Tab-separated table of C-alpha atoms in Angstrom:
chain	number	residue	atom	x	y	z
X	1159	UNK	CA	74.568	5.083	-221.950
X	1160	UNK	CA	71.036	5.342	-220.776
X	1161	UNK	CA	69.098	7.072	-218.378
X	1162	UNK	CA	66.655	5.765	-215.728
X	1163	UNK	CA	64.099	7.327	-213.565
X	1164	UNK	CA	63.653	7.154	-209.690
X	1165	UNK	CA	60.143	8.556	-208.978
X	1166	UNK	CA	59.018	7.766	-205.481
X	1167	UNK	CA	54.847	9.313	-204.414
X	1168	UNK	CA	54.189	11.011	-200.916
X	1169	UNK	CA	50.757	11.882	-199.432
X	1170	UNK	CA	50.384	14.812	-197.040
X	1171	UNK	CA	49.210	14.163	-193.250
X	1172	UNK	CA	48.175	16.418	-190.578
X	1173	UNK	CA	50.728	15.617	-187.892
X	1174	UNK	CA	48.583	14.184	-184.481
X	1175	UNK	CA	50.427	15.900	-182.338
X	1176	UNK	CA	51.328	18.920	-183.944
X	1177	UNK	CA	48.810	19.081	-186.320
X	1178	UNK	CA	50.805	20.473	-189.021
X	1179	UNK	CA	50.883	18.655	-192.894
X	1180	UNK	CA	53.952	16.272	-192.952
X	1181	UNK	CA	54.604	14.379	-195.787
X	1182	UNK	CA	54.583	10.474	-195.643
X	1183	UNK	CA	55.762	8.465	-198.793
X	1184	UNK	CA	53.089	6.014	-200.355
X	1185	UNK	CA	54.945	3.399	-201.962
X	1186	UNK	CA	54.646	0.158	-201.294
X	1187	UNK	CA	57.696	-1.508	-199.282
X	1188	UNK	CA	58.701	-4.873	-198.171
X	1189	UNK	CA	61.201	-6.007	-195.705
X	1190	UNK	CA	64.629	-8.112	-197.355
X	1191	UNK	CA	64.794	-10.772	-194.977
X	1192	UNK	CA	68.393	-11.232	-196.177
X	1193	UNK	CA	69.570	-7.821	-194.359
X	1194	UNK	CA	70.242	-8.126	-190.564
X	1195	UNK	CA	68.988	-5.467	-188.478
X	1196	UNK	CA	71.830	-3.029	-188.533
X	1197	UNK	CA	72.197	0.410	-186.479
X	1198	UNK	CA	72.795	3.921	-187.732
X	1199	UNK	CA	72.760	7.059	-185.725
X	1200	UNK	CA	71.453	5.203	-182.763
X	1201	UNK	CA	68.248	3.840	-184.377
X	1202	UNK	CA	67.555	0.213	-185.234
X	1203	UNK	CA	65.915	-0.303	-188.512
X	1204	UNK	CA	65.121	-3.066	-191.257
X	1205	UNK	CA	66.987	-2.480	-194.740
X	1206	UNK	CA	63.275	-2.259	-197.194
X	1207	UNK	CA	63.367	-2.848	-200.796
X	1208	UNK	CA	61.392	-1.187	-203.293
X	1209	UNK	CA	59.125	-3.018	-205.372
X	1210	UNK	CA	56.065	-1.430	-206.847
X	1211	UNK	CA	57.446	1.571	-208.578
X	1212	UNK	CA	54.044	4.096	-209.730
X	1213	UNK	CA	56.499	4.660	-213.316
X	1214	UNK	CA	59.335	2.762	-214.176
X	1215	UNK	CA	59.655	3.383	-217.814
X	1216	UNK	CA	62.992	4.957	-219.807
X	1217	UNK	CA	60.699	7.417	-221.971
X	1218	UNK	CA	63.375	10.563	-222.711
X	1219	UNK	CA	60.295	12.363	-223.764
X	1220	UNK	CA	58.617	12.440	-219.986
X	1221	UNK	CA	62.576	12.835	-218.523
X	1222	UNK	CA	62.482	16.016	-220.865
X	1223	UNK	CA	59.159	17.100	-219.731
X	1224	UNK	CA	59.181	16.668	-215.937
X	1225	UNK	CA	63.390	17.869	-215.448
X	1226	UNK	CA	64.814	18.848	-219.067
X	1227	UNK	CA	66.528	15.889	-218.780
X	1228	UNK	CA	67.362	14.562	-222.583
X	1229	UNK	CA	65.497	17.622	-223.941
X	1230	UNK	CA	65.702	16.690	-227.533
X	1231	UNK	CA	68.811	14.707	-228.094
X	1232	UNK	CA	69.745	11.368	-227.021
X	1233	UNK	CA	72.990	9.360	-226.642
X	1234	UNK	CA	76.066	11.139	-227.482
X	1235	UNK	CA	74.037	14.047	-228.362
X	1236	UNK	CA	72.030	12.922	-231.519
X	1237	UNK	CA	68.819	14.768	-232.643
X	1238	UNK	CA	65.881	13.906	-231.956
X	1239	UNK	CA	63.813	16.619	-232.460
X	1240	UNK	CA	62.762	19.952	-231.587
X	1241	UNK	CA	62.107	18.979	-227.694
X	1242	UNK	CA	60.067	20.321	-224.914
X	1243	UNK	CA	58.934	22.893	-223.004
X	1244	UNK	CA	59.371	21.617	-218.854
X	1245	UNK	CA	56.952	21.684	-215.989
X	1246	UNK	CA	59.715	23.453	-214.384
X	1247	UNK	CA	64.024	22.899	-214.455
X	1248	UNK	CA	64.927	20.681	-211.327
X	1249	UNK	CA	64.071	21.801	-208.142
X	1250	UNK	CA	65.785	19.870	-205.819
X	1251	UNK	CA	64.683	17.336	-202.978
X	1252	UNK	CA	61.541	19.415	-201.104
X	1253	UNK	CA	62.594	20.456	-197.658
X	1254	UNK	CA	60.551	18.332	-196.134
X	1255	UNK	CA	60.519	15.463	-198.064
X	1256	UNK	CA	60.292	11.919	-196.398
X	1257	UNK	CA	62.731	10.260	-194.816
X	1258	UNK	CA	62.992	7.004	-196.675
X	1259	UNK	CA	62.927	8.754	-199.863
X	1260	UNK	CA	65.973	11.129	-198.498
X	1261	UNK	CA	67.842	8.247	-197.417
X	1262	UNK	CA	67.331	6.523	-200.970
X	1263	UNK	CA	68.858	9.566	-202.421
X	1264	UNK	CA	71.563	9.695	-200.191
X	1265	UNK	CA	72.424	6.384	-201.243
X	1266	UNK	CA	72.911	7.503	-204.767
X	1267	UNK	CA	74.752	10.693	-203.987
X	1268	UNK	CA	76.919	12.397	-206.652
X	1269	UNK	CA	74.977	9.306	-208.868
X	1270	UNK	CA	71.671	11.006	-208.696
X	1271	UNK	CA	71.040	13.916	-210.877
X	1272	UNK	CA	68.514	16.325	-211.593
X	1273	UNK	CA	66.223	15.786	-208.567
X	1274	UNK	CA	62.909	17.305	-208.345
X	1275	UNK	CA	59.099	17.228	-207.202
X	1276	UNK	CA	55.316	17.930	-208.590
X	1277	UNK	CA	52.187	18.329	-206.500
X	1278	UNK	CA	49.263	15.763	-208.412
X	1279	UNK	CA	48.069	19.689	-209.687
X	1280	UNK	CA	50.574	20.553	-211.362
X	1281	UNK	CA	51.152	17.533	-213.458
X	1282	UNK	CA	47.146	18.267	-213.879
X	1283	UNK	CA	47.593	22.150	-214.806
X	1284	UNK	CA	49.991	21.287	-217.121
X	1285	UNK	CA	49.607	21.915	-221.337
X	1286	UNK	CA	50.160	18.061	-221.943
X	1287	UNK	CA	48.329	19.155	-225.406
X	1288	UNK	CA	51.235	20.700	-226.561
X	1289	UNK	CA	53.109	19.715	-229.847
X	1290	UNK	CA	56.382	18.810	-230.606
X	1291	UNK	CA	58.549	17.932	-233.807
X	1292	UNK	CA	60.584	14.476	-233.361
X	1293	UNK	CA	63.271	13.858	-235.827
X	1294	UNK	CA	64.641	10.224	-236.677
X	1295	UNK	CA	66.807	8.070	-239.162
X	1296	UNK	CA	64.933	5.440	-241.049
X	1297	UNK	CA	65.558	2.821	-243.174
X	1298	UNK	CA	63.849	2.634	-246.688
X	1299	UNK	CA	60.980	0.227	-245.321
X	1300	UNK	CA	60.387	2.015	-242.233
X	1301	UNK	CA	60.208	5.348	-244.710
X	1302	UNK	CA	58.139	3.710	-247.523
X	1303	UNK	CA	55.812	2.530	-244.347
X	1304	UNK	CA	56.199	6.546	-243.044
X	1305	UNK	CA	55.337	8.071	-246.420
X	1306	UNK	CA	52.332	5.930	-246.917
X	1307	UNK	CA	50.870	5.793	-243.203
X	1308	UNK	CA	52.112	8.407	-241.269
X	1309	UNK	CA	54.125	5.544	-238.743
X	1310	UNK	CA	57.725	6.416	-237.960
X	1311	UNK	CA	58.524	3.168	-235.979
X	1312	UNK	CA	61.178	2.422	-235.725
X	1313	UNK	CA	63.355	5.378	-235.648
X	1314	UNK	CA	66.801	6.132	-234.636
X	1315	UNK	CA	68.309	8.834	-233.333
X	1316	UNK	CA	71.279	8.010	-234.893
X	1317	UNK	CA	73.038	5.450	-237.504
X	1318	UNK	CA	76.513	5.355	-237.993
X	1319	UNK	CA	78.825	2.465	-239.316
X	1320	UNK	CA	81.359	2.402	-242.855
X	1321	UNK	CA	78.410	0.871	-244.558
X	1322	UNK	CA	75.687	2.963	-243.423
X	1323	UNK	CA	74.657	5.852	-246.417
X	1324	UNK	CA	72.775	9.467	-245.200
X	1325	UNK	CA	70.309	10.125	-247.908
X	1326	UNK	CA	67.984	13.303	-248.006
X	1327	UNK	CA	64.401	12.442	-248.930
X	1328	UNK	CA	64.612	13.245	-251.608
X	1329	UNK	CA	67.609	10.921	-252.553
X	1330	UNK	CA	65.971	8.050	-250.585
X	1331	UNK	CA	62.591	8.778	-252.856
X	1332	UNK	CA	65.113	8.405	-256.118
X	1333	UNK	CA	66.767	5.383	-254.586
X	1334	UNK	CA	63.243	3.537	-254.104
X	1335	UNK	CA	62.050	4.805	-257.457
X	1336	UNK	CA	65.419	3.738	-258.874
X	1337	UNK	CA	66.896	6.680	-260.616
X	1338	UNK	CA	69.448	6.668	-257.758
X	1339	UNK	CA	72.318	3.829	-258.150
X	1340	UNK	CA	72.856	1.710	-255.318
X	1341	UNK	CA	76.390	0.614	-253.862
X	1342	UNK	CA	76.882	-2.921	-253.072
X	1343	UNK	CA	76.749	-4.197	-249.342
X	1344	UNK	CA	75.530	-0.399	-248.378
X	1345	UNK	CA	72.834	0.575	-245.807
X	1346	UNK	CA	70.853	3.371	-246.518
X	1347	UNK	CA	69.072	5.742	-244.000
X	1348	UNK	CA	67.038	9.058	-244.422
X	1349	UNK	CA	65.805	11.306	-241.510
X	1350	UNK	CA	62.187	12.294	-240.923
X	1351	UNK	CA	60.302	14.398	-238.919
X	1352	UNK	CA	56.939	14.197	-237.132
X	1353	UNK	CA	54.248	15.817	-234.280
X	1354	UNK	CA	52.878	14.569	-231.366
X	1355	UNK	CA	51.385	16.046	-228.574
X	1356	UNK	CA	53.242	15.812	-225.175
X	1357	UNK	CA	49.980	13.476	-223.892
X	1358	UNK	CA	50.603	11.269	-227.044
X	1359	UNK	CA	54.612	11.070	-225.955
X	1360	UNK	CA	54.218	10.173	-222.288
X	1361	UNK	CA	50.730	7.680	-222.591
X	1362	UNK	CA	51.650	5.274	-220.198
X	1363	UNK	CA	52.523	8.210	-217.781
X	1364	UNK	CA	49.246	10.025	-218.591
X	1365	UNK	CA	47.031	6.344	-218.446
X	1366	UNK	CA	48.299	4.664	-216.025
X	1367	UNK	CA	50.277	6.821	-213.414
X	1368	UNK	CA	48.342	9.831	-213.461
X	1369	UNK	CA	45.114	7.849	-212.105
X	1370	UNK	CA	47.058	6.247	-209.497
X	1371	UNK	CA	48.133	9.525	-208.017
X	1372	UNK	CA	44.231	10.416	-208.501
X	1373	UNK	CA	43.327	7.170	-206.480
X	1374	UNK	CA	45.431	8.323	-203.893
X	1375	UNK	CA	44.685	11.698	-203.924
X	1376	UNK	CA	40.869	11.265	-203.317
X	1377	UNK	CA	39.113	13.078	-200.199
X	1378	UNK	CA	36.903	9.782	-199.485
X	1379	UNK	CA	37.290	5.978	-200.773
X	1380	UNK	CA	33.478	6.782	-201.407
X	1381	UNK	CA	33.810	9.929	-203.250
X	1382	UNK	CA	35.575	10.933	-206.424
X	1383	UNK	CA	36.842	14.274	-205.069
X	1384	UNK	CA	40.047	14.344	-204.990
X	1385	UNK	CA	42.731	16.943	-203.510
X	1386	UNK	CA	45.618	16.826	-206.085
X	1387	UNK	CA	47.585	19.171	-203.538
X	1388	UNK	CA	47.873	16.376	-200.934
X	1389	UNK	CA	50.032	14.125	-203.466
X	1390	UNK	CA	53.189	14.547	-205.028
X	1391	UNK	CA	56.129	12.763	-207.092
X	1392	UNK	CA	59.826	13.284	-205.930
X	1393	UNK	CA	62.193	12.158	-208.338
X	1394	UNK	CA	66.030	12.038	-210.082
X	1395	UNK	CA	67.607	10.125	-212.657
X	1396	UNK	CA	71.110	7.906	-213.201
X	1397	UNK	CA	72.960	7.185	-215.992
């Protein structure tokens, strides 16, 4: 079964009246004209959808990263690798998180897991240099294609089936060379194991989200200064 991220972005206000920081969320938001009004707790309001998600990849290796979540193993437990160190283990909603973003995760309820929340500085302060050891099954291409260019793609976590064969290397390097016999109609498969950093794991995350938050965390539309306290990502997962 897999695993999805909900990651919503809030900017922090000075409150008119009281003139004390209040988070608003930042996502964009559009009316479904299909949904009536409807009441609850006395106050009217329009049901919104959500459609302009800042991330809405499946990458286990940011899920590990931002919330443990996956931390080096995938579906039914399979290796795949050494994992990574977290930002931090899940915090929770913030106290004062927004109010459409509260409501969304009351709508998941017991469905929702691992909830959490970064400030724009400390996805910034954080190591994203760091190295880790993944770990995969390969077929012989994809490990002839490994050996000679350093490319693990595609890899599996796992590969099971009465005509699937686990080979060492070192078997799978006799099998290719072929001092090892082969059995008719089988499937062989050899594990691997290769670094990245974290910033080479998560590269959409780190190209593409990361200056969003920046673009929204800017003092000035005419400066580049930004405040990376005054934006944050809440988030949880499903699966």
């Amino acid at each position: 079964m897999g695993c999805d991220i909900h990651i919503y972005v809030e900017k922090k206000h000075v409150h008119y009246k009281t003139k004390k920081p209040v988070w608003i969320n930042a996502d964009k938001w559009t009316v479904n004209p299909d949904n009536a009004l409807y009441q609850e707790e006395g106050a009217n309001r329009f049901h919104i959808d959500y459609h302009d998600a800042i991330y809405s990849g499946r990458n286990y290796d940011l899920f590990s990263i931002l919330a443990d979540v996956r931390n080096g193993y995938g579906f039914a437990g399979c290796d795949t690798g050494d994992g990574f160190n977290p930002i931090a283990m899940p915090k929770g909603l913030p106290d004062d998180v927004s109010p459409e973003v509260k409501e969304l995760s009351d709508d998941w309820g017991c469905d929702g897991h691992s909830h959490s929340f970064f400030t724009l500085k400390e996805l910034l302060d954080y190591n994203w240099q760091q190295a880790t050891t993944h770990r995969g099954w390969v077929d012989e291409e994809t490990y002839k294609q490994f050996k000679e260019t350093g490319n693990p793609y595609p890899s599996s976590g796992g590969v099971s089936g009465h005509m699937v064969m686990h080979l060492s290397n070192d078997e799978m390097d006799r099998l290719i060379g072929g001092t090892l016999t082969r059995e008719a109609g089988k499937h062989y498969y050899t594990q691997i194991q290769w670094q990245e950093t974290y910033a080479e794991c998560c590269k959409e995350f780190i190209e593409k989200t990361i200056p969003k938050l920046k673009e929204l965390a800017k003092i000035s539309p005419y400066k580049e200064d930004i405040d990376p306290e005054s934006v944050r990502i809440v988030f949880w997962f499903d699966n």
